[in-house]
Amino acid sequence: MTAPTAEGTAEGTAERPSLWRNREFIALWSGQVVSTLGAQISGTAMPLLVLATTGSPSDAGIVGAAGTLPFLIAHLPAGALVDRWNRRKILLISELVAGLALSTVPIAMWWGELTVTHLAVIAFVQGLCFVFFGLAERSALPKIVPVALLSTAVAHNEARSRGAALAGPPLGGMLFGIDRTMPFLADAVSYVVASIGLLFIRSDLQNQTKPPAEPLWQATTAGLRWVWRHPLIRAAILLIAVSNLVFQALVLILVVLAQRHGATSATIGMMLGIYSGGGLIGALAASRLHRHFKPKTVIIGVNWIWAALLPLFALTSDPVLIGAIGAAGAFIGPL
């Protein structure tokens, strides 16, 4: 054997960069593991609570729509504001406001003052906080993580979301079965934990360039103009918008149908957990599948597969089979 050269020794002993040595990323990621899990728990319990309180699927739909509305109306202006405001404050305030808002749900239940309007307002506030937090987190991530590890960090965040979507519904159903206030208390605590994690982030999260001097409405519409000039992206966004609308409604429909067929809250949580499990597996497989399909093929093909799967829900009332059909649809979602 030949003795190693000085260069070879240096290369052999040099430490490879690792996300798990990045304390700020660990603080952000760990806090969001807890917060995202809490959001999934309360998100599962919310339609169950409305149905248990009023027995009206339309009321559950109103609350669900209120939670989704900010993603439709707030994303564009929020994106421009995240570039102008202090991102650390946006992250922290979003968590605290969402937690405070959600904590009013168990309080109202204890006082016997819970209403559908109250739940709709809470769902809207939570959705608005999710929009601002998500945009600020994605914008801040390159300031926390080196460029070489950025794609790995994004993959960890995707796994975080998919894992919470897998574990959250069964936990939410189980806690709701024990006591109706417990899922909301658990989520409120999760926001506190996530807020503490954010206090460990000390890096400057702002862009080096100055915020744009153009009016907010121009910055808001600039993205729309850019999207409209690119046919593939324009078509993709329109298809995704419609499919998201369908699947947001589908989850509520499945919960209502399962409950009408006698499923318990724990069984409904298990059904939604199976559903989300397909998304987790799909997220892990997506990068390999991308090697075999062109983007245009994926965008069109995924929607055709969804169109073929949706009628299958009408053929069964078994929660496990419903979850399995949903898992097949969720599997191709990350693609």
Coordinates of C-alpha atoms in Angstrom, one line a residue, residues 193-316:
V193 CA -43.6 24.8 20.7
A194 CA -43.0 26.0 17.1
S195 CA -42.7 29.6 18.3
I196 CA -40.0 28.7 20.8
G197 CA -38.1 27.0 18.0
L198 CA -38.2 30.2 15.9
L199 CA -36.4 32.1 18.7
F200 CA -33.2 30.1 18.0
I201 CA -33.0 31.5 14.5
R202 CA -30.5 34.4 14.5
S203 CA -29.6 34.7 10.8
D204 CA -30.6 37.7 8.7
L205 CA -33.6 36.3 6.7
Q206 CA -34.0 39.4 4.4
N207 CA -32.8 39.6 0.8
Q208 CA -29.7 41.7 0.3
T209 CA -31.4 43.8 -2.4
K210 CA -33.8 46.5 -1.4
P211 CA -37.5 45.9 -1.5
P212 CA -39.1 46.9 -4.8
A213 CA -40.3 50.5 -4.9
E214 CA -43.2 49.7 -7.1
P215 CA -46.8 49.9 -5.6
L216 CA -48.0 46.7 -3.9
W217 CA -50.7 46.1 -6.6
Q218 CA -48.1 46.1 -9.4
A219 CA -45.9 43.6 -7.5
T220 CA -49.0 41.5 -6.8
T221 CA -50.0 41.3 -10.5
A222 CA -46.5 40.9 -11.9
G223 CA -46.5 37.2 -11.1
L224 CA -49.9 36.7 -12.8
R225 CA -48.6 38.5 -16.0
W226 CA -45.5 36.3 -16.0
V227 CA -47.5 33.1 -15.6
W228 CA -50.0 34.1 -18.4
R229 CA -47.1 34.4 -20.9
H230 CA -46.0 30.8 -20.3
P231 CA -48.6 28.3 -21.8
L232 CA -47.4 25.2 -19.9
I233 CA -47.2 26.9 -16.6
R234 CA -50.5 28.7 -17.2
A235 CA -52.2 25.3 -18.0
A236 CA -50.6 23.6 -15.1
I237 CA -51.7 26.2 -12.6
L238 CA -55.3 26.1 -13.9
L239 CA -55.4 22.3 -13.7
I240 CA -53.9 22.3 -10.2
A241 CA -56.3 25.0 -9.0
V242 CA -59.3 22.9 -10.2
S243 CA -57.9 19.6 -8.8
N244 CA -57.1 21.2 -5.4
L245 CA -60.7 22.5 -5.3
V246 CA -62.0 19.0 -6.0
F247 CA -59.9 17.3 -3.4
Q248 CA -60.6 19.9 -0.7
A249 CA -64.3 19.1 -1.2
L250 CA -63.7 15.4 -1.5
V251 CA -62.1 15.0 1.9
L252 CA -65.2 16.6 3.6
I253 CA -67.5 14.4 1.5
L254 CA -65.7 11.3 2.5
V255 CA -65.8 12.3 6.2
V256 CA -69.6 12.9 5.9
L257 CA -70.3 9.6 4.1
A258 CA -68.2 7.6 6.5
Q259 CA -69.9 9.1 9.5
R260 CA -73.4 8.4 7.9
H261 CA -72.3 4.7 7.5
G262 CA -71.6 4.5 11.2
A263 CA -67.8 5.1 11.2
T264 CA -66.3 6.4 14.5
S265 CA -64.0 9.4 14.7
A266 CA -61.1 7.0 15.2
T267 CA -62.1 5.0 12.1
I268 CA -62.4 8.2 10.1
G269 CA -59.0 9.3 11.3
M270 CA -57.5 6.0 10.2
M271 CA -59.2 6.3 6.8
L272 CA -57.7 9.8 6.3
G273 CA -54.3 8.4 7.5
I274 CA -54.4 5.7 4.8
Y275 CA -55.3 8.4 2.3
S276 CA -52.3 10.5 3.3
G277 CA -50.0 7.6 3.4
G278 CA -50.2 7.3 -0.4
G279 CA -49.0 10.9 -0.6
L280 CA -46.0 10.1 1.6
I281 CA -45.0 7.1 -0.6
G282 CA -45.6 9.2 -3.7
A283 CA -43.3 12.0 -2.4
L284 CA -40.5 9.4 -1.9
A285 CA -41.0 8.0 -5.4
A286 CA -41.6 11.2 -7.3
S287 CA -38.0 12.0 -8.0
R288 CA -37.4 8.6 -9.7
L289 CA -40.6 8.7 -11.6
H290 CA -39.7 12.2 -13.0
R291 CA -36.9 10.6 -14.9
H292 CA -39.3 8.6 -17.1
F293 CA -41.9 11.3 -17.9
K294 CA -41.9 14.8 -19.4
P295 CA -43.6 17.6 -17.4
K296 CA -46.4 17.9 -19.9
T297 CA -47.1 14.2 -19.7
V298 CA -47.2 14.4 -15.9
I299 CA -49.5 17.3 -15.8
I300 CA -52.0 15.9 -18.2
G301 CA -51.7 12.2 -17.1
V302 CA -52.1 12.8 -13.4
N303 CA -55.4 14.6 -14.0
W304 CA -56.7 11.7 -16.2
I305 CA -55.7 9.2 -13.5
W306 CA -57.6 11.3 -10.9
A307 CA -60.6 11.4 -13.2
A308 CA -60.6 7.6 -13.4
L309 CA -60.2 7.1 -9.6
L310 CA -62.9 9.5 -8.4
P311 CA -65.9 7.4 -9.5
L312 CA -64.5 4.5 -7.5
F313 CA -65.4 6.2 -4.2
A314 CA -69.1 5.8 -5.1
L315 CA -68.7 2.0 -5.2
T316 CA -67.8 1.3 -1.5

